[in-house]
């Protein structure tokens, strides 16, 4: 069995982009015609939901005592 490395402090770092947050509503609202100005206005609303798997990862990491960034 593999041993876990020892660490003083362990953290999880998430890249908060379309791999963690669904921008599907934006993409469908512009008929998949991505444009930087409209996308940035959309992103500023902070209204995109987290993917369920990403949210579970975040919740489990926090519950286990990890720092999450």
Coordinates of C-alpha atoms in Angstrom, one line a residue:
X1 CA 0.0 0.0 0.0
X2 CA 1.2 3.5 -0.8
X3 CA 1.9 5.8 2.0
X4 CA 0.5 9.3 2.1
X5 CA 3.1 12.0 1.9
X6 CA 3.4 14.1 5.0
X7 CA 2.7 17.8 4.7
X8 CA 2.4 20.7 7.1
X9 CA -0.6 22.0 5.3
X10 CA -2.5 20.5 2.4
X11 CA -4.7 22.5 0.1
X12 CA -6.9 22.0 -2.9
X13 CA -6.6 24.6 -5.7
X14 CA -9.5 25.0 -8.1
X15 CA -9.3 26.8 -11.4
X16 CA -12.6 28.6 -11.5
X17 CA -13.5 28.6 -15.2
X18 CA -15.7 26.5 -17.4
X19 CA -14.2 23.4 -16.0
X20 CA -15.8 24.2 -12.6
X21 CA -18.7 26.5 -13.5
X22 CA -21.3 25.9 -16.2
X23 CA -21.5 28.7 -18.7
X24 CA -24.0 26.8 -20.8
X25 CA -26.7 29.4 -20.3
X26 CA -24.4 32.1 -21.7
X27 CA -23.4 29.9 -24.7
X28 CA -27.0 29.1 -25.6
X29 CA -28.1 32.7 -25.2
X30 CA -25.5 33.8 -27.8
X31 CA -26.1 30.8 -30.0
X32 CA -22.6 29.6 -29.3
X33 CA -21.2 32.8 -30.8
X34 CA -18.7 33.6 -28.0
X35 CA -17.6 37.2 -27.9
X36 CA -15.2 38.6 -25.3
X37 CA -17.3 41.7 -24.4
X38 CA -20.6 39.9 -23.9
X39 CA -18.9 37.0 -22.1
X40 CA -17.1 39.3 -19.7
X41 CA -20.4 41.2 -18.9
X42 CA -22.0 37.8 -18.4
X43 CA -19.2 36.6 -16.1
X44 CA -19.4 39.7 -14.0
X45 CA -22.9 38.7 -13.0
X46 CA -21.4 35.7 -11.2
X47 CA -24.5 33.7 -12.0
X48 CA -23.1 30.5 -13.4
X49 CA -23.7 27.4 -11.3
X50 CA -20.9 25.0 -10.2
X51 CA -20.9 21.6 -11.8
X52 CA -22.2 19.1 -9.1
X53 CA -19.0 17.1 -9.2
X54 CA -16.9 20.3 -8.6
X55 CA -19.2 21.4 -5.8
X56 CA -18.9 17.9 -4.1
X57 CA -15.1 18.1 -4.4
X58 CA -15.1 21.5 -2.7
X59 CA -17.5 20.5 0.0
X60 CA -15.6 17.2 0.8
X61 CA -12.2 19.0 0.8
X62 CA -13.5 21.7 3.3
X63 CA -15.1 19.0 5.5
X64 CA -11.8 17.1 5.6
X65 CA -10.0 20.3 6.8
X66 CA -8.3 21.2 3.5
X67 CA -7.7 24.8 2.6
X68 CA -9.4 25.5 -0.7
X69 CA -8.3 28.2 -3.1

